[in-house]
Amino acid sequence: TAQRANPEPTGPEAGTQSVAADNTVTVRIVGMRFKPAQLTLKPGTTVTWLQESRMPHTVTGKTDELRSNTLNAGQQFSHTFDAVGSYSYACDFHPAMQGRVIVEADRLGT
């Protein structure tokens, strides 16, 4: 199950989500935002971006590994994050739309 990474009280627009046990998580593309905008995951987690906006968007990382086609309303893009690291991404059409996936090894060394 997903839970907030930040123990301090935050509103629904806080934009940070941590995934402890699940192997999948969803990011919604709503208007001009990725929700949540930041994720902290374990290696092997698959992220699916669901395009819920009327205008086209992309999910484009700094490397070719994280790169969707143009997503129109109702379409989705998935990527499995296997390597520990920080992955920033944005929309090609709307560069102010930005997100980040942080992949951290768990305490058991996975």
GROMACS .gro file of C-alpha atoms in nm:
model
  110
    1THR     CA    1   0.000   0.000   0.000
    2ALA     CA    2   0.109   0.356  -0.068
    3GLN     CA    3   0.176   0.594   0.214
    4ARG     CA    4   0.314   0.943   0.257
    5ALA     CA    5   0.692   0.956   0.289
    6ASN     CA    6   0.682   1.280   0.489
    7PRO     CA    7   0.569   1.222   0.852
    8GLU     CA    8   0.467   1.588   0.888
    9PRO     CA    9   0.105   1.676   0.809
   10THR     CA   10   0.062   1.753   0.443
   11GLY     CA   11  -0.235   1.834   0.221
   12PRO     CA   12  -0.354   1.623  -0.071
   13GLU     CA   13  -0.150   1.835  -0.312
   14ALA     CA   14   0.179   1.758  -0.132
   15GLY     CA   15   0.291   1.541  -0.423
   16THR     CA   16   0.519   1.294  -0.247
   17GLN     CA   17   0.435   0.928  -0.223
   18SER     CA   18   0.636   0.635  -0.093
   19VAL     CA   19   0.575   0.274  -0.186
   20ALA     CA   20   0.695   0.014   0.060
   21ALA     CA   21   0.548  -0.324  -0.031
   22ASP     CA   22   0.362  -0.289  -0.361
   23ASN     CA   23   0.535  -0.356  -0.690
   24THR     CA   24   0.319  -0.111  -0.885
   25VAL     CA   25   0.221   0.251  -0.841
   26THR     CA   26   0.015   0.492  -1.049
   27VAL     CA   27   0.090   0.854  -1.138
   28ARG     CA   28  -0.207   1.047  -1.273
   29ILE     CA   29  -0.153   1.316  -1.536
   30VAL     CA   30  -0.419   1.573  -1.454
   31GLY     CA   31  -0.423   1.911  -1.628
   32MET     CA   32  -0.067   2.035  -1.614
   33ARG     CA   33   0.051   1.815  -1.325
   34PHE     CA   34   0.192   1.474  -1.246
   35LYS     CA   35   0.016   1.348  -0.929
   36PRO     CA   36   0.210   1.268  -0.723
   37ALA     CA   37   0.504   1.465  -0.859
   38GLN     CA   38   0.760   1.267  -0.656
   39LEU     CA   39   0.777   0.898  -0.572
   40THR     CA   40   1.014   0.698  -0.356
   41LEU     CA   41   1.021   0.333  -0.461
   42LYS     CA   42   1.201   0.005  -0.412
   43PRO     CA   43   1.388  -0.152  -0.706
   44GLY     CA   44   1.163  -0.358  -0.931
   45THR     CA   45   0.861  -0.130  -0.891
   46THR     CA   46   0.658  -0.050  -1.202
   47VAL     CA   47   0.516   0.301  -1.239
   48THR     CA   48   0.218   0.354  -1.469
   49TRP     CA   49   0.135   0.707  -1.579
   50LEU     CA   50  -0.238   0.746  -1.657
   51GLN     CA   51  -0.317   1.034  -1.893
   52GLU     CA   52  -0.638   1.201  -1.769
   53SER     CA   53  -0.591   1.540  -1.935
   54ARG     CA   54  -0.751   1.670  -2.257
   55MET     CA   55  -0.419   1.800  -2.390
   56PRO     CA   56  -0.136   1.567  -2.500
   57HIS     CA   57   0.155   1.500  -2.266
   58THR     CA   58   0.471   1.288  -2.250
   59VAL     CA   59   0.683   1.130  -1.980
   60THR     CA   60   1.040   1.211  -2.079
   61GLY     CA   61   1.345   1.143  -1.865
   62LYS     CA   62   1.698   1.260  -1.920
   63THR     CA   63   1.787   0.925  -2.078
   64ASP     CA   64   1.614   0.734  -2.357
   65GLU     CA   65   1.524   0.461  -2.107
   66LEU     CA   66   1.238   0.670  -1.963
   67ARG     CA   67   1.054   0.804  -2.266
   68SER     CA   68   0.687   0.766  -2.360
   69ASN     CA   69   0.519   0.837  -2.689
   70THR     CA   70   0.270   1.123  -2.693
   71LEU     CA   71  -0.008   1.030  -2.451
   72ASN     CA   72  -0.360   1.143  -2.528
   73ALA     CA   73  -0.656   1.123  -2.290
   74GLY     CA   74  -0.712   0.767  -2.168
   75GLN     CA   75  -0.368   0.637  -2.267
   76GLN     CA   76  -0.099   0.515  -2.031
   77PHE     CA   77   0.274   0.448  -2.013
   78SER     CA   78   0.454   0.208  -1.777
   79HIS     CA   79   0.817   0.172  -1.677
   80THR     CA   80   0.985  -0.062  -1.427
   81PHE     CA   81   1.261   0.094  -1.219
   82ASP     CA   82   1.523  -0.172  -1.143
   83ALA     CA   83   1.828   0.040  -1.058
   84VAL     CA   84   1.877   0.253  -0.748
   85GLY     CA   85   1.894   0.623  -0.835
   86SER     CA   86   1.701   0.943  -0.895
   87TYR     CA   87   1.507   0.979  -1.220
   88SER     CA   88   1.378   1.324  -1.312
   89TYR     CA   89   1.128   1.359  -1.593
   90ALA     CA   90   0.912   1.623  -1.762
   91CYS     CA   91   0.656   1.664  -2.038
   92ASP     CA   92   0.808   1.750  -2.377
   93PHE     CA   93   0.515   1.980  -2.457
   94HIS     CA   94   0.499   2.147  -2.115
   95PRO     CA   95   0.851   2.164  -1.962
   96ALA     CA   96   0.715   2.311  -1.637
   97MET     CA   97   0.543   1.977  -1.574
   98GLN     CA   98   0.810   1.789  -1.385
   99GLY     CA   99   0.832   1.480  -1.172
  100ARG     CA  100   1.089   1.260  -1.005
  101VAL     CA  101   1.118   0.895  -0.912
  102ILE     CA  102   1.367   0.802  -0.640
  103VAL     CA  103   1.460   0.435  -0.621
  104GLU     CA  104   1.613   0.330  -0.290
  105ALA     CA  105   1.740  -0.009  -0.178
  106ASP     CA  106   1.553  -0.146   0.121
  107ARG     CA  107   1.720  -0.205   0.456
  108LEU     CA  108   1.786  -0.570   0.372
  109GLY     CA  109   2.017  -0.468   0.090
  110THR     CA  110   1.783  -0.538  -0.200
   0.00000   0.00000   0.00000
